[in-house]
Each structure stands twice: as structure tokens, then as C-alpha cells.
Amino acid sequence: MQIGDLAAEAGVTVKAVRYYEAQGLLKPEREPNGYRRYRAEDVVIVREVKALLSLGLTAEQTYPFIECLRAGNDRADVCPASLTAYRLRIAEVDRRIAELTDLRGKLTGLLADAESWRRRSTDADR
């Protein structure tokens, strides 16, 4: 299948397919005229990459999942390296949650201080 067909079947743009190829996630065959020729398995790979990217993984972090599929597994996340990638992403999310929780606490404190100052200022004017 050609690039436009792959993109349509996988629900991505042709530009996304080219990006995945540039990242080494897809390895299409080349026809004598230079056109890329994709296999049906590439649709599964592109869909998997799209799903993983939507979870905040980088293209590089999807490699273990793609290799798991290429190894003949029905699922991309059953291999040890895929499970490790999940664990690393969860740790990143946990760190971000902690950062955001800390930031929220600081902002809440600043808001409370500002509102308290405003009340004190208004009361002093009376």
C-alpha cells in the first residue's frame, strides 16, 4: 500500500507517517520508482505509535512497543521492555503531579495572602 492509503487506514496524516519513518519506527520497502510500499502490519504499528504518543510518550519511547509487535506478539505491551517503558512514563507522570501539586500549594498560599492583605487594607481605610 502507498503512504496515503496507510495514513488513511491508520487515522493519521501523511506527514505523520513520514515523521514515523524518519524516527525509524517504519521501514517501508521502496519500489523501483522510489515510491514507498507499506505492509498491512505497518497500519498496526502506526496506530500503536499514535496511541502511545497520545499518552505522552516520545517517538523514541515507543521503540520497545514496536519491537514487541515486530517480534510477532499480538500486543505491543507484553514484552519486558514495553512494561519498563510504561513504568518510566508513570514515574514521569508522578513527578509532574508532584510538581503541579507543589505549584498549586504555592499559588493557593499567595492567593490567600493577597486576599487577606486586601481585607486588612480595606478594613484599615474605614
mmCIF file of N, CA, C and O in Angstrom, residues 16-121:
data_model
loop_
_atom_site.group_PDB
_atom_site.id
_atom_site.type_symbol
_atom_site.label_atom_id
_atom_site.label_comp_id
_atom_site.label_asym_id
_atom_site.label_seq_id
_atom_site.Cartn_x
_atom_site.Cartn_y
_atom_site.Cartn_z
ATOM 1 N N ALA A 16 2.590 12.653 9.313
ATOM 2 C CA ALA A 16 2.873 11.838 10.493
ATOM 3 C C ALA A 16 3.582 10.540 10.093
ATOM 4 O O ALA A 16 4.543 10.124 10.747
ATOM 5 N N VAL A 17 3.133 9.922 9.013
ATOM 6 C CA VAL A 17 3.769 8.689 8.545
ATOM 7 C C VAL A 17 5.225 8.965 8.194
ATOM 8 O O VAL A 17 6.119 8.192 8.554
ATOM 9 N N ARG A 18 5.472 10.076 7.518
ATOM 10 C CA ARG A 18 6.861 10.419 7.164
ATOM 11 C C ARG A 18 7.703 10.664 8.413
ATOM 12 O O ARG A 18 8.875 10.292 8.473
ATOM 13 N N TYR A 19 7.101 11.294 9.397
ATOM 14 C CA TYR A 19 7.804 11.533 10.661
ATOM 15 C C TYR A 19 8.148 10.200 11.329
ATOM 16 O O TYR A 19 9.275 10.001 11.798
ATOM 17 N N TYR A 20 7.190 9.280 11.386
ATOM 18 C CA TYR A 20 7.441 7.973 11.988
ATOM 19 C C TYR A 20 8.558 7.247 11.250
ATOM 20 O O TYR A 20 9.394 6.600 11.864
ATOM 21 N N GLU A 21 8.566 7.384 9.945
ATOM 22 C CA GLU A 21 9.632 6.759 9.165
ATOM 23 C C GLU A 21 10.976 7.405 9.487
ATOM 24 O O GLU A 21 11.983 6.715 9.689
ATOM 25 N N ALA A 22 11.000 8.730 9.578
ATOM 26 C CA ALA A 22 12.246 9.443 9.893
ATOM 27 C C ALA A 22 12.774 9.059 11.274
ATOM 28 O O ALA A 22 13.984 9.054 11.501
ATOM 29 N N GLN A 23 11.873 8.693 12.175
ATOM 30 C CA GLN A 23 12.257 8.281 13.533
ATOM 31 C C GLN A 23 12.663 6.807 13.590
ATOM 32 O O GLN A 23 13.022 6.310 14.649
ATOM 33 N N GLY A 24 12.560 6.112 12.468
ATOM 34 C CA GLY A 24 12.948 4.706 12.423
ATOM 35 C C GLY A 24 11.867 3.744 12.880
ATOM 36 O O GLY A 24 12.127 2.563 13.072
ATOM 37 N N LEU A 25 10.648 4.250 13.048
ATOM 38 C CA LEU A 25 9.550 3.407 13.509
ATOM 39 C C LEU A 25 8.939 2.598 12.373
ATOM 40 O O LEU A 25 8.346 1.553 12.606
ATOM 41 N N LEU A 26 9.057 3.092 11.168
ATOM 42 C CA LEU A 26 8.571 2.401 9.974
ATOM 43 C C LEU A 26 9.738 2.209 9.024
ATOM 44 O O LEU A 26 10.588 3.094 8.905
ATOM 45 N N LYS A 27 9.719 1.078 8.359
ATOM 46 C CA LYS A 27 10.784 0.783 7.399
ATOM 47 C C LYS A 27 10.155 0.240 6.113
ATOM 48 O O LYS A 27 10.190 -0.962 5.853
ATOM 49 N N PRO A 28 9.558 1.138 5.318
ATOM 50 C CA PRO A 28 8.885 0.666 4.109
ATOM 51 C C PRO A 28 9.873 0.205 3.047
ATOM 52 O O PRO A 28 11.033 0.617 3.034
ATOM 53 N N GLU A 29 9.385 -0.668 2.195
ATOM 54 C CA GLU A 29 10.176 -1.072 1.039
ATOM 55 C C GLU A 29 10.074 0.055 0.016
ATOM 56 O O GLU A 29 9.160 0.867 0.062
ATOM 57 N N ARG A 30 11.015 0.100 -0.884
ATOM 58 C CA ARG A 30 10.980 1.097 -1.952
ATOM 59 C C ARG A 30 10.766 0.392 -3.285
ATOM 60 O O ARG A 30 11.402 -0.614 -3.579
ATOM 61 N N GLU A 31 9.843 0.926 -4.063
ATOM 62 C CA GLU A 31 9.604 0.400 -5.403
ATOM 63 C C GLU A 31 10.683 0.959 -6.329
ATOM 64 O O GLU A 31 11.371 1.925 -5.973
ATOM 65 N N PRO A 32 10.842 0.387 -7.505
ATOM 66 C CA PRO A 32 11.860 0.885 -8.437
ATOM 67 C C PRO A 32 11.712 2.379 -8.759
ATOM 68 O O PRO A 32 12.696 3.076 -8.975
ATOM 69 N N ASN A 33 10.461 2.870 -8.709
ATOM 70 C CA ASN A 33 10.241 4.290 -8.996
ATOM 71 C C ASN A 33 10.465 5.175 -7.767
ATOM 72 O O ASN A 33 10.271 6.384 -7.821
ATOM 73 N N GLY A 34 10.875 4.571 -6.642
ATOM 74 C CA GLY A 34 11.166 5.335 -5.437
ATOM 75 C C GLY A 34 10.002 5.463 -4.477
ATOM 76 O O GLY A 34 10.159 5.950 -3.361
ATOM 77 N N TYR A 35 8.808 5.045 -4.894
ATOM 78 C CA TYR A 35 7.640 5.133 -4.012
ATOM 79 C C TYR A 35 7.802 4.185 -2.837
ATOM 80 O O TYR A 35 8.352 3.092 -2.979
ATOM 81 N N ARG A 36 7.293 4.605 -1.704
ATOM 82 C CA ARG A 36 7.301 3.745 -0.530
ATOM 83 C C ARG A 36 6.193 2.706 -0.682
ATOM 84 O O ARG A 36 5.108 3.016 -1.138
ATOM 85 N N ARG A 37 6.475 1.512 -0.208
ATOM 86 C CA ARG A 37 5.475 0.437 -0.215
ATOM 87 C C ARG A 37 5.350 -0.072 1.210
ATOM 88 O O ARG A 37 6.311 -0.562 1.784
ATOM 89 N N TYR A 38 4.149 0.099 1.784
ATOM 90 C CA TYR A 38 3.900 -0.309 3.165
ATOM 91 C C TYR A 38 3.128 -1.618 3.212
ATOM 92 O O TYR A 38 2.371 -1.946 2.301
ATOM 93 N N ARG A 39 3.302 -2.333 4.312
ATOM 94 C CA ARG A 39 2.610 -3.601 4.531
ATOM 95 C C ARG A 39 1.423 -3.378 5.467
ATOM 96 O O ARG A 39 1.334 -2.372 6.163
ATOM 97 N N ALA A 40 0.547 -4.344 5.530
ATOM 98 C CA ALA A 40 -0.616 -4.259 6.423
ATOM 99 C C ALA A 40 -0.168 -4.123 7.882
ATOM 100 O O ALA A 40 -0.819 -3.439 8.677
ATOM 101 N N GLU A 41 0.960 -4.744 8.237
ATOM 102 C CA GLU A 41 1.464 -4.659 9.615
ATOM 103 C C GLU A 41 1.825 -3.219 9.995
ATOM 104 O O GLU A 41 1.805 -2.856 11.162
ATOM 105 N N ASP A 42 2.157 -2.426 8.989
ATOM 106 C CA ASP A 42 2.515 -1.031 9.261
ATOM 107 C C ASP A 42 1.325 -0.230 9.769
ATOM 108 O O ASP A 42 1.489 0.714 10.529
ATOM 109 N N VAL A 43 0.123 -0.612 9.370
ATOM 110 C CA VAL A 43 -1.080 0.060 9.880
ATOM 111 C C VAL A 43 -1.166 -0.148 11.391
ATOM 112 O O VAL A 43 -1.425 0.793 12.150
ATOM 113 N N VAL A 44 -0.914 -1.370 11.833
ATOM 114 C CA VAL A 44 -0.942 -1.684 13.267
ATOM 115 C C VAL A 44 0.134 -0.879 14.001
ATOM 116 O O VAL A 44 -0.119 -0.311 15.069
ATOM 117 N N ILE A 45 1.310 -0.804 13.419
ATOM 118 C CA ILE A 45 2.403 -0.054 14.036
ATOM 119 C C ILE A 45 2.051 1.423 14.152
ATOM 120 O O ILE A 45 2.230 2.038 15.205
ATOM 121 N N VAL A 46 1.526 2.008 13.081
ATOM 122 C CA VAL A 46 1.180 3.437 13.107
ATOM 123 C C VAL A 46 0.088 3.704 14.132
ATOM 124 O O VAL A 46 0.155 4.688 14.887
ATOM 125 N N ARG A 47 -0.896 2.841 14.199
ATOM 126 C CA ARG A 47 -1.957 3.020 15.201
ATOM 127 C C ARG A 47 -1.393 2.936 16.613
ATOM 128 O O ARG A 47 -1.783 3.688 17.501
ATOM 129 N N GLU A 48 -0.473 2.010 16.823
ATOM 130 C CA GLU A 48 0.152 1.858 18.142
ATOM 131 C C GLU A 48 0.966 3.101 18.498
ATOM 132 O O GLU A 48 0.870 3.614 19.619
ATOM 133 N N VAL A 49 1.757 3.580 17.561
ATOM 134 C CA VAL A 49 2.558 4.785 17.806
ATOM 135 C C VAL A 49 1.650 5.965 18.118
ATOM 136 O O VAL A 49 1.889 6.711 19.075
ATOM 137 N N LYS A 50 0.606 6.126 17.349
ATOM 138 C CA LYS A 50 -0.347 7.227 17.576
ATOM 139 C C LYS A 50 -0.930 7.146 18.988
ATOM 140 O O LYS A 50 -0.995 8.151 19.699
ATOM 141 N N ALA A 51 -1.329 5.951 19.406
ATOM 142 C CA ALA A 51 -1.896 5.770 20.742
ATOM 143 C C ALA A 51 -0.873 6.077 21.834
ATOM 144 O O ALA A 51 -1.186 6.746 22.830
ATOM 145 N N LEU A 52 0.353 5.620 21.642
ATOM 146 C CA LEU A 52 1.397 5.864 22.639
ATOM 147 C C LEU A 52 1.774 7.336 22.725
ATOM 148 O O LEU A 52 1.996 7.863 23.814
ATOM 149 N N LEU A 53 1.839 7.993 21.584
ATOM 150 C CA LEU A 53 2.137 9.422 21.589
ATOM 151 C C LEU A 53 1.035 10.202 22.312
ATOM 152 O O LEU A 53 1.308 11.184 22.998
ATOM 153 N N SER A 54 -0.204 9.740 22.183
ATOM 154 C CA SER A 54 -1.316 10.427 22.863
ATOM 155 C C SER A 54 -1.218 10.275 24.380
ATOM 156 O O SER A 54 -1.839 11.037 25.116
ATOM 157 N N LEU A 55 -0.430 9.292 24.845
ATOM 158 C CA LEU A 55 -0.204 9.101 26.277
ATOM 159 C C LEU A 55 1.001 9.881 26.775
ATOM 160 O O LEU A 55 1.385 9.767 27.938
ATOM 161 N N GLY A 56 1.597 10.652 25.876
ATOM 162 C CA GLY A 56 2.723 11.489 26.264
ATOM 163 C C GLY A 56 4.079 10.849 26.084
ATOM 164 O O GLY A 56 5.091 11.442 26.467
ATOM 165 N N LEU A 57 4.132 9.655 25.528
ATOM 166 C CA LEU A 57 5.428 9.050 25.244
ATOM 167 C C LEU A 57 6.039 9.762 24.045
ATOM 168 O O LEU A 57 5.326 10.275 23.185
ATOM 169 N N THR A 58 7.341 9.789 23.989
ATOM 170 C CA THR A 58 8.026 10.348 22.831
ATOM 171 C C THR A 58 8.142 9.261 21.771
ATOM 172 O O THR A 58 7.961 8.070 22.064
ATOM 173 N N ALA A 59 8.478 9.664 20.566
ATOM 174 C CA ALA A 59 8.671 8.679 19.499
ATOM 175 C C ALA A 59 9.726 7.666 19.905
ATOM 176 O O ALA A 59 9.564 6.457 19.697
ATOM 177 N N GLU A 60 10.782 8.131 20.526
ATOM 178 C CA GLU A 60 11.851 7.232 20.961
ATOM 179 C C GLU A 60 11.359 6.223 21.999
ATOM 180 O O GLU A 60 11.768 5.070 21.996
ATOM 181 N N GLN A 61 10.469 6.664 22.866
ATOM 182 C CA GLN A 61 9.957 5.777 23.919
ATOM 183 C C GLN A 61 9.008 4.715 23.372
ATOM 184 O O GLN A 61 8.670 3.773 24.087
ATOM 185 N N THR A 62 8.589 4.845 22.115
ATOM 186 C CA THR A 62 7.704 3.841 21.523
ATOM 187 C C THR A 62 8.465 2.654 20.941
ATOM 188 O O THR A 62 7.859 1.636 20.619
ATOM 189 N N TYR A 63 9.776 2.774 20.810
ATOM 190 C CA TYR A 63 10.567 1.697 20.196
ATOM 191 C C TYR A 63 10.328 0.318 20.816
ATOM 192 O O TYR A 63 10.144 -0.658 20.081
ATOM 193 N N PRO A 64 10.334 0.188 22.150
ATOM 194 C CA PRO A 64 10.131 -1.153 22.721
ATOM 195 C C PRO A 64 8.792 -1.778 22.300
ATOM 196 O O PRO A 64 8.705 -2.983 22.076
ATOM 197 N N PHE A 65 7.779 -0.948 22.182
ATOM 198 C CA PHE A 65 6.456 -1.433 21.807
ATOM 199 C C PHE A 65 6.448 -1.922 20.348
ATOM 200 O O PHE A 65 5.883 -2.975 20.047
ATOM 201 N N ILE A 66 7.097 -1.156 19.495
ATOM 202 C CA ILE A 66 7.154 -1.519 18.078
ATOM 203 C C ILE A 66 7.966 -2.798 17.901
ATOM 204 O O ILE A 66 7.587 -3.692 17.146
ATOM 205 N N GLU A 67 9.077 -2.899 18.615
ATOM 206 C CA GLU A 67 9.883 -4.113 18.539
ATOM 207 C C GLU A 67 9.108 -5.320 19.058
ATOM 208 O O GLU A 67 9.261 -6.432 18.543
ATOM 209 N N CYS A 68 8.279 -5.108 20.050
ATOM 210 C CA CYS A 68 7.456 -6.182 20.591
ATOM 211 C C CYS A 68 6.478 -6.682 19.518
ATOM 212 O O CYS A 68 6.286 -7.897 19.359
ATOM 213 N N LEU A 69 5.863 -5.758 18.782
ATOM 214 C CA LEU A 69 4.980 -6.154 17.684
ATOM 215 C C LEU A 69 5.757 -6.877 16.593
ATOM 216 O O LEU A 69 5.308 -7.911 16.085
ATOM 217 N N ARG A 70 6.902 -6.340 16.236
ATOM 218 C CA ARG A 70 7.710 -6.945 15.179
ATOM 219 C C ARG A 70 8.208 -8.341 15.557
ATOM 220 O O ARG A 70 8.517 -9.148 14.688
ATOM 221 N N ALA A 71 8.266 -8.610 16.850
ATOM 222 C CA ALA A 71 8.692 -9.931 17.315
ATOM 223 C C ALA A 71 7.566 -10.959 17.187
ATOM 224 O O ALA A 71 7.755 -12.126 17.525
ATOM 225 N N GLY A 72 6.418 -10.501 16.714
ATOM 226 C CA GLY A 72 5.311 -11.422 16.481
ATOM 227 C C GLY A 72 4.261 -11.468 17.576
ATOM 228 O O GLY A 72 3.367 -12.306 17.531
ATOM 229 N N ASN A 73 4.353 -10.596 18.533
ATOM 230 C CA ASN A 73 3.359 -10.556 19.607
ATOM 231 C C ASN A 73 2.066 -9.904 19.131
ATOM 232 O O ASN A 73 2.095 -9.005 18.289
ATOM 233 N N ASP A 74 0.946 -10.356 19.684
ATOM 234 C CA ASP A 74 -0.346 -9.778 19.332
ATOM 235 C C ASP A 74 -0.539 -8.392 19.937
ATOM 236 O O ASP A 74 -1.308 -7.592 19.425
ATOM 237 N N ARG A 75 0.141 -8.152 21.043
ATOM 238 C CA ARG A 75 0.069 -6.849 21.723
ATOM 239 C C ARG A 75 1.464 -6.261 21.809
ATOM 240 O O ARG A 75 2.439 -6.985 21.958
ATOM 241 N N ALA A 76 1.510 -4.945 21.773
ATOM 242 C CA ALA A 76 2.797 -4.253 21.810
ATOM 243 C C ALA A 76 3.331 -4.086 23.222
ATOM 244 O O ALA A 76 4.492 -3.736 23.404
ATOM 245 N N ASP A 77 2.496 -4.351 24.205
ATOM 246 C CA ASP A 77 2.904 -4.062 25.583
ATOM 247 C C ASP A 77 3.100 -5.299 26.442
ATOM 248 O O ASP A 77 3.048 -5.221 27.659
ATOM 249 N N VAL A 78 3.361 -6.430 25.824
ATOM 250 C CA VAL A 78 3.547 -7.652 26.607
ATOM 251 C C VAL A 78 5.019 -8.011 26.816
ATOM 252 O O VAL A 78 5.316 -8.948 27.558
ATOM 253 N N CYS A 79 5.900 -7.287 26.202
ATOM 254 C CA CYS A 79 7.332 -7.566 26.334
ATOM 255 C C CYS A 79 7.909 -6.818 27.539
ATOM 256 O O CYS A 79 7.419 -5.748 27.901
ATOM 257 N N PRO A 80 8.939 -7.368 28.162
ATOM 258 C CA PRO A 80 9.544 -6.704 29.323
ATOM 259 C C PRO A 80 9.955 -5.245 29.058
ATOM 260 O O PRO A 80 9.756 -4.383 29.913
ATOM 261 N N ALA A 81 10.504 -4.964 27.890
ATOM 262 C CA ALA A 81 10.935 -3.590 27.602
ATOM 263 C C ALA A 81 9.738 -2.637 27.508
ATOM 264 O O ALA A 81 9.836 -1.471 27.897
ATOM 265 N N SER A 82 8.618 -3.131 27.033
ATOM 266 C CA SER A 82 7.403 -2.309 26.967
ATOM 267 C C SER A 82 6.896 -2.008 28.372
ATOM 268 O O SER A 82 6.491 -0.878 28.668
ATOM 269 N N LEU A 83 6.928 -3.012 29.225
ATOM 270 C CA LEU A 83 6.489 -2.806 30.605
ATOM 271 C C LEU A 83 7.389 -1.794 31.314
ATOM 272 O O LEU A 83 6.909 -0.940 32.066
ATOM 273 N N THR A 84 8.674 -1.862 31.037
ATOM 274 C CA THR A 84 9.614 -0.890 31.604
ATOM 275 C C THR A 84 9.294 0.516 31.094
ATOM 276 O O THR A 84 9.315 1.479 31.873
ATOM 277 N N ALA A 85 8.966 0.628 29.820
ATOM 278 C CA ALA A 85 8.607 1.936 29.255
ATOM 279 C C ALA A 85 7.362 2.492 29.938
ATOM 280 O O ALA A 85 7.283 3.692 30.222
ATOM 281 N N TYR A 86 6.375 1.632 30.189
ATOM 282 C CA TYR A 86 5.183 2.076 30.933
ATOM 283 C C TYR A 86 5.583 2.584 32.319
ATOM 284 O O TYR A 86 5.135 3.642 32.758
ATOM 285 N N ARG A 87 6.420 1.814 33.006
ATOM 286 C CA ARG A 87 6.826 2.204 34.364
ATOM 287 C C ARG A 87 7.554 3.553 34.365
ATOM 288 O O ARG A 87 7.336 4.388 35.246
ATOM 289 N N LEU A 88 8.414 3.754 33.379
ATOM 290 C CA LEU A 88 9.138 5.027 33.287
ATOM 291 C C LEU A 88 8.182 6.188 33.032
ATOM 292 O O LEU A 88 8.326 7.262 33.620
ATOM 293 N N ARG A 89 7.198 5.977 32.161
ATOM 294 C CA ARG A 89 6.225 7.047 31.869
ATOM 295 C C ARG A 89 5.377 7.340 33.104
ATOM 296 O O ARG A 89 5.090 8.496 33.397
ATOM 297 N N ILE A 90 4.984 6.298 33.830
ATOM 298 C CA ILE A 90 4.217 6.506 35.062
ATOM 299 C C ILE A 90 5.039 7.304 36.064
ATOM 300 O O ILE A 90 4.528 8.228 36.717
ATOM 301 N N ALA A 91 6.324 7.007 36.174
ATOM 302 C CA ALA A 91 7.196 7.760 37.085
ATOM 303 C C ALA A 91 7.282 9.224 36.661
ATOM 304 O O ALA A 91 7.271 10.120 37.512
ATOM 305 N N GLU A 92 7.354 9.469 35.339
ATOM 306 C CA GLU A 92 7.369 10.848 34.844
ATOM 307 C C GLU A 92 6.074 11.563 35.207
ATOM 308 O O GLU A 92 6.089 12.729 35.633
ATOM 309 N N VAL A 93 4.951 10.887 35.039
ATOM 310 C CA VAL A 93 3.650 11.477 35.374
ATOM 311 C C VAL A 93 3.583 11.761 36.871
ATOM 312 O O VAL A 93 3.117 12.834 37.285
ATOM 313 N N ASP A 94 4.059 10.826 37.685
ATOM 314 C CA ASP A 94 4.066 11.037 39.141
ATOM 315 C C ASP A 94 4.898 12.257 39.523
ATOM 316 O O ASP A 94 4.493 13.053 40.379
ATOM 317 N N ARG A 95 6.073 12.404 38.877
ATOM 318 C CA ARG A 95 6.915 13.578 39.154
ATOM 319 C C ARG A 95 6.183 14.869 38.761
ATOM 320 O O ARG A 95 6.218 15.860 39.499
ATOM 321 N N ARG A 96 5.515 14.838 37.629
ATOM 322 C CA ARG A 96 4.798 16.036 37.157
ATOM 323 C C ARG A 96 3.635 16.362 38.085
ATOM 324 O O ARG A 96 3.381 17.526 38.383
ATOM 325 N N ILE A 97 2.944 15.334 38.554
ATOM 326 C CA ILE A 97 1.852 15.550 39.505
ATOM 327 C C ILE A 97 2.392 16.193 40.773
ATOM 328 O O ILE A 97 1.798 17.139 41.308
ATOM 329 N N ALA A 98 3.525 15.716 41.256
ATOM 330 C CA ALA A 98 4.136 16.291 42.464
ATOM 331 C C ALA A 98 4.513 17.751 42.228
ATOM 332 O O ALA A 98 4.273 18.611 43.093
ATOM 333 N N GLU A 99 5.095 18.037 41.059
ATOM 334 C CA GLU A 99 5.454 19.420 40.726
ATOM 335 C C GLU A 99 4.220 20.310 40.681
ATOM 336 O O GLU A 99 4.223 21.426 41.218
ATOM 337 N N LEU A 100 3.166 19.820 40.049
ATOM 338 C CA LEU A 100 1.937 20.611 39.936
ATOM 339 C C LEU A 100 1.252 20.776 41.283
ATOM 340 O O LEU A 100 0.696 21.846 41.576
ATOM 341 N N THR A 101 1.300 19.753 42.117
ATOM 342 C CA THR A 101 0.723 19.844 43.456
ATOM 343 C C THR A 101 1.466 20.899 44.268
ATOM 344 O O THR A 101 0.847 21.721 44.969
ATOM 345 N N ASP A 102 2.794 20.896 44.182
ATOM 346 C CA ASP A 102 3.600 21.899 44.874
ATOM 347 C C ASP A 102 3.277 23.303 44.343
ATOM 348 O O ASP A 102 3.090 24.238 45.131
ATOM 349 N N LEU A 103 3.199 23.441 43.045
ATOM 350 C CA LEU A 103 2.872 24.729 42.442
ATOM 351 C C LEU A 103 1.496 25.211 42.883
ATOM 352 O O LEU A 103 1.307 26.383 43.224
ATOM 353 N N ARG A 104 0.532 24.306 42.912
ATOM 354 C CA ARG A 104 -0.819 24.667 43.346
ATOM 355 C C ARG A 104 -0.806 25.151 44.793
ATOM 356 O O ARG A 104 -1.457 26.138 45.141
ATOM 357 N N GLY A 105 -0.051 24.469 45.627
ATOM 358 C CA GLY A 105 0.051 24.889 47.024
ATOM 359 C C GLY A 105 0.633 26.287 47.152
ATOM 360 O O GLY A 105 0.145 27.108 47.938
ATOM 361 N N LYS A 106 1.676 26.562 46.387
ATOM 362 C CA LYS A 106 2.285 27.898 46.417
ATOM 363 C C LYS A 106 1.309 28.962 45.931
ATOM 364 O O LYS A 106 1.189 30.035 46.541
ATOM 365 N N LEU A 107 0.622 28.689 44.855
ATOM 366 C CA LEU A 107 -0.343 29.656 44.314
ATOM 367 C C LEU A 107 -1.507 29.876 45.272
ATOM 368 O O LEU A 107 -1.964 31.014 45.460
ATOM 369 N N THR A 108 -1.979 28.809 45.891
ATOM 370 C CA THR A 108 -3.066 28.925 46.863
ATOM 371 C C THR A 108 -2.632 29.785 48.037
ATOM 372 O O THR A 108 -3.390 30.640 48.519
ATOM 373 N N GLY A 109 -1.388 29.575 48.488
ATOM 374 C CA GLY A 109 -0.862 30.398 49.584
ATOM 375 C C GLY A 109 -0.748 31.857 49.197
ATOM 376 O O GLY A 109 -1.107 32.753 49.973
ATOM 377 N N LEU A 110 -0.257 32.132 47.992
ATOM 378 C CA LEU A 110 -0.148 33.516 47.528
ATOM 379 C C LEU A 110 -1.518 34.171 47.395
ATOM 380 O O LEU A 110 -1.702 35.341 47.758
ATOM 381 N N LEU A 111 -2.492 33.404 46.879
ATOM 382 C CA LEU A 111 -3.849 33.936 46.749
ATOM 383 C C LEU A 111 -4.433 34.263 48.110
ATOM 384 O O LEU A 111 -4.991 35.347 48.321
ATOM 385 N N ALA A 112 -4.286 33.359 49.063
ATOM 386 C CA ALA A 112 -4.804 33.592 50.415
ATOM 387 C C ALA A 112 -4.141 34.806 51.045
ATOM 388 O O ALA A 112 -4.812 35.644 51.672
ATOM 389 N N ASP A 113 -2.835 34.943 50.870
ATOM 390 C CA ASP A 113 -2.104 36.086 51.414
ATOM 391 C C ASP A 113 -2.587 37.391 50.783
ATOM 392 O O ASP A 113 -2.808 38.382 51.471
ATOM 393 N N ALA A 114 -2.773 37.370 49.458
ATOM 394 C CA ALA A 114 -3.226 38.575 48.754
ATOM 395 C C ALA A 114 -4.641 38.957 49.169
ATOM 396 O O ALA A 114 -4.933 40.139 49.389
ATOM 397 N N GLU A 115 -5.514 37.969 49.308
ATOM 398 C CA GLU A 115 -6.893 38.269 49.729
ATOM 399 C C GLU A 115 -6.916 38.784 51.164
ATOM 400 O O GLU A 115 -7.657 39.717 51.485
ATOM 401 N N SER A 116 -6.081 38.210 52.020
ATOM 402 C CA SER A 116 -6.002 38.644 53.413
ATOM 403 C C SER A 116 -5.469 40.070 53.480
ATOM 404 O O SER A 116 -5.980 40.900 54.230
ATOM 405 N N TRP A 117 -4.447 40.388 52.705
ATOM 406 C CA TRP A 117 -3.882 41.733 52.681
ATOM 407 C C TRP A 117 -4.921 42.739 52.217
ATOM 408 O O TRP A 117 -5.052 43.813 52.787
ATOM 409 N N ARG A 118 -5.661 42.365 51.199
ATOM 410 C CA ARG A 118 -6.691 43.270 50.663
ATOM 411 C C ARG A 118 -7.753 43.544 51.727
ATOM 412 O O ARG A 118 -8.192 44.688 51.881
ATOM 413 N N ARG A 119 -8.174 42.512 52.458
ATOM 414 C CA ARG A 119 -9.175 42.719 53.521
ATOM 415 C C ARG A 119 -8.619 43.622 54.619
ATOM 416 O O ARG A 119 -9.290 44.520 55.092
ATOM 417 N N ARG A 120 -7.356 43.374 55.008
ATOM 418 C CA ARG A 120 -6.741 44.193 56.044
ATOM 419 C C ARG A 120 -6.625 45.646 55.572
ATOM 420 O O ARG A 120 -6.857 46.580 56.347
ATOM 421 N N SER A 121 -6.258 45.827 54.319
ATOM 422 C CA SER A 121 -6.116 47.160 53.756
ATOM 423 C C SER A 121 -7.447 47.886 53.721
ATOM 424 O O SER A 121 -7.537 49.061 54.046
#
